[in-house]
Amino acid sequence: MRDDPTHLAEQVSSVLRHLVLLLRRTVAGQPVTSQQYGVLGSLEGGPRRMTELAEEHAVQLPTMTVQINRLEDAGLVTRGSDPADARVRTVELTSEGRARLRAVRQARVAHLTRELAALTEQERETLAAALPVLAKLGRL
Amino acid sequence: MRDDPTHLAEQVSSVLRHLVLLLRRTVAGQPVTSQQYGVLGSLEGGPRRMTELAEEHAVQLPTMTVQINRLEDAGLVTRGSDPADARVRTVELTSEGRARLRAVRQARVAHLTRELAALTEQERETLAAALPVLAKLGRL
DNA sequence: CCGGAATATTAGCCAGACTAAGTTAGTTGA
DNA sequence: TCAACTAACTTAGTCTGGCTAATATTCCGG
């Protein structure tokens, strides 16, 4: 019974709700929203095109357009063009955007680090082992 | 380095984003939203007052008012009064609400069960072991 | 060179979160 | 006792973030 996939699903389902709340608290009151943070993170490795960003964040293109508009208004990213294809808009971090990303990441990780520090060494190991499995779940 | 809490925090942070998307897909296209489902779940054990519901779901009272309005319009809950204190509004599942809750829970668990079935037995065990730790994290 | 596919944006809708302000009912203490 | 404070909700207004449908633009294949 303990290994019944349905039973496990029920547990996962309930734990997931808790984690959503945890995530919400983790980013509460920071100078960018959780989504904005995610988009900035996608830009860290260099310019990206709109379609890539939308796909990576599992949203429709118009949704990403609005997000990028806001980030652009805030001076955190700039739009550019692909010289090889005039249909394509590229998006790039400004230096201010890069600084903001670093700051938010630092705060976010610090918050989680504090939570993790309250666990035992063994619990942290159990958690670390499960992370790849969870990541796989999310990608199915 | 692998056991460094900060490093772990970064991984958790990234996995959490994936799980949010997973959760979103899990309830996509269902007859109640994820939040509504959560509220219905809170009512399963009997009538609750607005303040309790808001607190349990970590939202402000006005937010819960709007949610309950929608559920009431949909015929899934009814508002009542506390005879001992006329300021208090109670919220209760209708039989339709109870049926809906059961149906959505079933679909949700079925979805997750399918995802879990794609894992190896060992991965499921790893996941099962980590669930209590994750639950603890969310509650800190 | 023309019609269809690809890339974005605009516009308009809805859910869900917040704060501020208003209403009604209980509580308290001078 | 009753005036003032506090508690429980609701209403109104604003924001983010998601969606679809409709509209440019640009590219590409025949």
XYZ file of C-alpha atoms (C1' of nucleotides) in Angstrom:
340
model
C 0.000 0.000 0.000
C 2.788 2.375 0.842
C 4.224 1.968 -2.659
C 0.915 2.301 -4.451
C 1.412 5.006 -7.097
C -1.994 6.509 -6.368
C -1.213 6.836 -2.713
C 2.086 8.443 -3.589
C 0.318 10.799 -5.972
C -1.955 11.975 -3.197
C 1.019 12.729 -0.999
C 2.865 14.516 -3.777
C -0.226 16.520 -4.516
C -0.499 17.703 -0.951
C 3.196 18.486 -0.609
C 3.090 20.473 -3.826
C 0.541 22.855 -2.351
C 2.849 23.505 0.584
C 5.743 24.210 -1.715
C 3.780 26.716 -3.713
C 3.219 28.688 -0.543
C 6.874 28.366 0.368
C 7.890 29.695 -3.012
C 5.486 32.586 -2.660
C 6.975 33.592 0.669
C 10.482 33.186 -0.727
C 9.956 35.946 -3.257
C 7.513 38.089 -1.293
C 8.428 41.741 -1.052
C 11.298 41.594 -3.502
C 11.909 44.183 -6.196
C 10.911 41.803 -8.989
C 8.118 39.270 -9.088
C 8.752 35.592 -9.274
C 8.013 35.513 -13.009
C 10.191 38.499 -13.753
C 12.986 36.867 -11.834
C 12.566 33.748 -13.923
C 12.750 35.670 -17.175
C 15.806 37.617 -16.082
C 17.420 34.287 -15.246
C 16.798 33.036 -18.772
C 18.655 36.026 -20.150
C 21.752 35.542 -18.071
C 23.559 33.565 -20.755
C 23.003 36.192 -23.429
C 20.254 37.560 -25.696
C 17.228 35.365 -26.426
C 14.333 35.634 -28.825
C 10.737 36.010 -27.706
C 9.623 32.566 -28.859
C 12.424 30.922 -26.924
C 11.491 32.763 -23.771
C 7.809 31.969 -24.087
C 8.510 28.315 -24.666
C 10.999 28.041 -21.849
C 8.520 29.545 -19.409
C 5.585 27.602 -20.792
C 3.501 30.667 -21.583
C 1.999 32.015 -24.788
C 3.864 34.599 -26.784
C 1.530 37.509 -25.924
C 2.074 36.816 -22.241
C 5.821 37.048 -22.702
C 5.443 40.229 -24.730
C 3.712 41.870 -21.781
C 6.327 40.632 -19.322
C 9.164 41.928 -21.463
C 7.367 45.247 -21.895
C 7.331 45.671 -18.142
C 10.963 44.671 -17.748
C 11.886 47.062 -20.529
C 9.930 49.894 -18.887
C 11.805 49.132 -15.687
C 15.096 49.411 -17.551
C 16.115 45.834 -16.801
C 16.185 44.546 -20.384
C 16.456 45.980 -23.890
C 14.963 44.730 -27.139
C 17.123 44.245 -30.187
C 16.823 42.743 -33.632
C 18.265 39.734 -35.357
C 20.164 41.002 -38.401
C 19.511 37.699 -40.145
C 15.725 37.760 -39.705
C 13.791 40.966 -39.287
C 10.804 39.188 -37.747
C 12.795 38.244 -34.697
C 13.090 40.451 -31.631
C 15.884 39.683 -29.229
C 15.887 40.512 -25.556
C 18.964 41.256 -23.540
C 19.805 42.134 -19.932
C 20.909 45.673 -19.209
C 23.663 46.092 -16.662
C 20.989 47.224 -14.246
C 19.026 44.073 -15.016
C 22.055 41.960 -14.386
C 22.677 43.641 -11.056
C 19.036 43.211 -10.073
C 19.129 39.541 -10.974
C 22.186 38.977 -8.833
C 20.658 40.777 -5.866
C 17.358 38.939 -6.031
C 19.015 35.584 -6.503
C 21.169 36.241 -3.502
C 18.188 37.129 -1.332
C 16.193 34.203 -2.592
C 18.930 31.679 -2.020
C 19.631 33.161 1.394
C 16.006 32.645 2.336
C 16.008 29.031 1.233
C 19.376 28.450 2.821
C 17.923 29.518 6.135
C 15.081 27.043 5.730
C 17.454 24.272 4.778
C 19.734 25.001 7.702
C 16.895 23.999 9.990
C 16.998 20.461 8.634
C 19.280 17.698 9.789
C 22.193 16.644 7.643
C 20.367 13.455 6.833
C 17.231 15.279 5.772
C 19.259 17.465 3.456
C 20.775 14.365 1.876
C 17.352 12.835 1.379
C 16.191 16.046 -0.215
C 19.220 16.329 -2.465
C 18.661 12.777 -3.703
C 15.059 13.501 -4.570
C 15.679 16.721 -6.496
C 16.631 15.052 -9.781
C 13.514 12.909 -9.532
C 11.330 15.952 -8.944
C 12.952 17.740 -11.837
C 12.183 14.765 -14.046
C 8.581 14.778 -12.897
C 8.178 18.377 -13.888
C 9.453 17.654 -17.362
C 7.323 14.695 -18.341
C 30.573 21.390 -2.076
C 27.755 19.065 -2.989
C 26.398 19.329 0.549
C 26.789 23.065 0.822
C 23.380 24.406 1.935
C 23.616 27.337 -0.462
C 24.215 25.048 -3.379
C 21.302 22.918 -2.296
C 19.156 26.019 -1.990
C 19.895 26.942 -5.588
C 18.858 23.506 -6.742
C 15.702 23.545 -4.662
C 14.901 26.959 -6.031
C 15.183 25.762 -9.593
C 13.242 22.553 -9.003
C 10.488 24.538 -7.322
C 9.902 26.509 -10.509
C 9.459 23.283 -12.431
C 6.997 21.976 -9.912
C 4.889 25.082 -10.119
C 4.480 24.453 -13.815
C 3.705 20.798 -13.161
C 1.038 21.744 -10.695
C -0.451 24.205 -13.144
C -0.717 21.550 -15.835
C -2.191 19.123 -13.321
C -5.298 21.250 -12.904
C -5.399 22.843 -16.352
C -8.752 22.633 -18.070
C -10.572 21.370 -15.022
C -13.904 22.727 -13.878
C -12.382 24.532 -10.903
C -9.121 26.437 -10.661
C -6.287 25.328 -8.479
C -7.192 27.861 -5.787
C -10.847 26.965 -5.829
C -9.916 23.337 -5.484
C -7.830 24.197 -2.456
C -10.649 26.102 -0.817
C -13.142 23.314 -1.450
C -10.655 20.958 0.177
C -10.581 23.116 3.299
C -14.344 22.791 3.601
C -14.409 19.042 3.422
C -14.397 18.614 7.179
C -17.348 20.933 7.733
C -18.224 24.648 7.768
C -15.443 27.173 8.258
C -15.373 30.895 8.843
C -13.895 33.378 6.392
C -10.954 34.353 8.584
C -9.963 30.727 9.017
C -10.019 30.120 5.297
C -8.013 33.233 4.517
C -5.397 32.345 7.085
C -5.144 28.732 5.988
C -4.557 29.762 2.389
C -2.239 32.594 3.302
C -4.306 35.278 1.586
C -5.997 38.441 2.803
C -9.648 38.393 3.743
C -10.863 40.361 0.698
C -9.195 37.839 -1.573
C -11.057 35.023 0.125
C -14.313 36.957 -0.076
C -13.969 37.106 -3.847
C -13.105 33.421 -4.097
C -16.084 32.408 -1.996
C -18.337 34.707 -4.021
C -17.378 32.836 -7.147
C -17.814 29.426 -5.539
C -21.193 30.528 -4.216
C -22.267 31.788 -7.645
C -21.236 28.405 -9.030
C -23.420 26.690 -6.447
C -20.530 24.828 -4.855
C -20.702 26.455 -1.409
C -23.248 28.312 0.701
C -22.734 31.061 3.244
C -24.270 30.784 6.677
C -24.091 32.622 9.979
C -22.705 31.860 13.384
C -25.606 32.113 15.852
C -23.164 33.055 18.585
C -21.599 35.983 16.717
C -23.430 37.827 13.987
C -20.215 39.240 12.514
C -19.061 35.801 11.455
C -19.928 34.290 8.099
C -19.567 30.547 7.744
C -18.967 28.726 4.483
C -20.112 25.219 3.747
C -19.921 22.777 0.841
C -23.123 22.087 -1.049
C -23.652 18.519 -2.171
C -22.729 19.674 -5.642
C -19.551 21.193 -4.249
C -18.713 17.956 -2.526
C -19.235 15.996 -5.721
C -17.102 18.451 -7.671
C -14.324 18.218 -5.113
C -14.295 14.444 -5.375
C -14.221 14.522 -9.170
C -11.406 17.046 -9.384
C -9.355 15.292 -6.761
C -9.750 12.072 -8.648
C -8.633 13.639 -11.934
C -5.745 15.380 -10.255
C -4.476 12.276 -8.563
C -4.910 10.299 -11.776
C -2.765 12.826 -13.604
C -0.005 12.641 -11.034
C -0.275 8.884 -10.897
C 0.436 8.751 -14.610
C 3.498 10.927 -14.146
C 4.709 8.796 -11.274
C 4.174 5.610 -13.225
C 6.825 6.793 -15.668
C 9.441 6.700 -12.924
C 11.420 3.666 -11.867
C 10.549 1.926 -8.651
C 13.725 3.265 -7.137
C 12.939 6.822 -8.124
C 9.531 6.527 -6.526
C 11.143 5.345 -3.317
C 13.573 8.237 -3.347
C 10.686 10.602 -3.873
C 8.578 9.037 -1.148
C 11.455 9.388 1.301
C 11.847 13.073 0.527
C 8.193 14.025 0.829
C 8.179 14.391 4.617
C 11.266 16.584 4.362
C 9.630 18.790 1.734
C 6.511 19.043 3.831
C 8.624 20.170 6.764
C 10.324 22.774 4.603
C 7.033 24.273 3.573
C 5.996 24.635 7.182
C 9.006 26.384 8.632
C 5.980 37.362 -57.203
C 2.409 35.540 -54.541
C 0.426 32.783 -50.951
C 1.274 30.489 -46.794
C 4.080 30.024 -42.579
C 6.596 32.159 -38.865
C 7.397 35.986 -35.411
C 5.639 39.494 -32.642
C 2.444 42.763 -30.926
C -2.107 44.727 -29.668
C -6.524 44.412 -27.647
C -9.731 42.530 -24.644
C -10.957 39.149 -21.311
C -10.595 36.639 -16.680
C -8.503 34.933 -12.134
C -6.289 36.079 -8.196
C -3.619 38.951 -5.262
C -3.230 43.457 -2.671
C -4.638 47.915 0.045
C -7.919 51.313 1.634
C -12.264 52.358 3.080
C -16.900 51.232 4.676
C -20.439 48.431 7.488
C -22.055 45.902 11.102
C -21.572 43.646 15.532
C -19.315 42.652 19.767
C -16.408 44.379 23.889
C -14.708 47.342 27.326
C -14.143 50.688 30.643
C -14.969 55.510 32.549
C -24.766 52.753 30.327
C -23.060 54.203 26.388
C -19.133 55.909 23.682
C -15.134 54.333 21.785
C -12.461 50.699 20.288
C -11.864 46.282 18.101
C -13.153 42.366 15.137
C -15.206 40.213 10.975
C -16.515 40.950 6.489
C -17.512 43.229 2.088
C -16.821 46.668 -1.571
C -14.059 49.267 -4.671
C -10.033 50.058 -7.139
C -5.436 48.530 -8.816
C -1.887 45.344 -10.207
C 0.273 41.006 -12.196
C -0.112 37.364 -15.084
C -2.415 34.216 -17.815
C -5.406 33.288 -22.150
C -7.446 33.837 -27.182
C -8.356 36.404 -31.393
C -6.962 39.628 -34.562
C -3.295 42.294 -36.833
C 1.090 43.603 -38.733
C 5.531 42.170 -40.704
C 8.747 39.288 -42.702
C 10.416 35.109 -44.795
C 10.276 31.334 -48.061
C 8.769 27.894 -51.666
C 7.009 27.070 -55.973
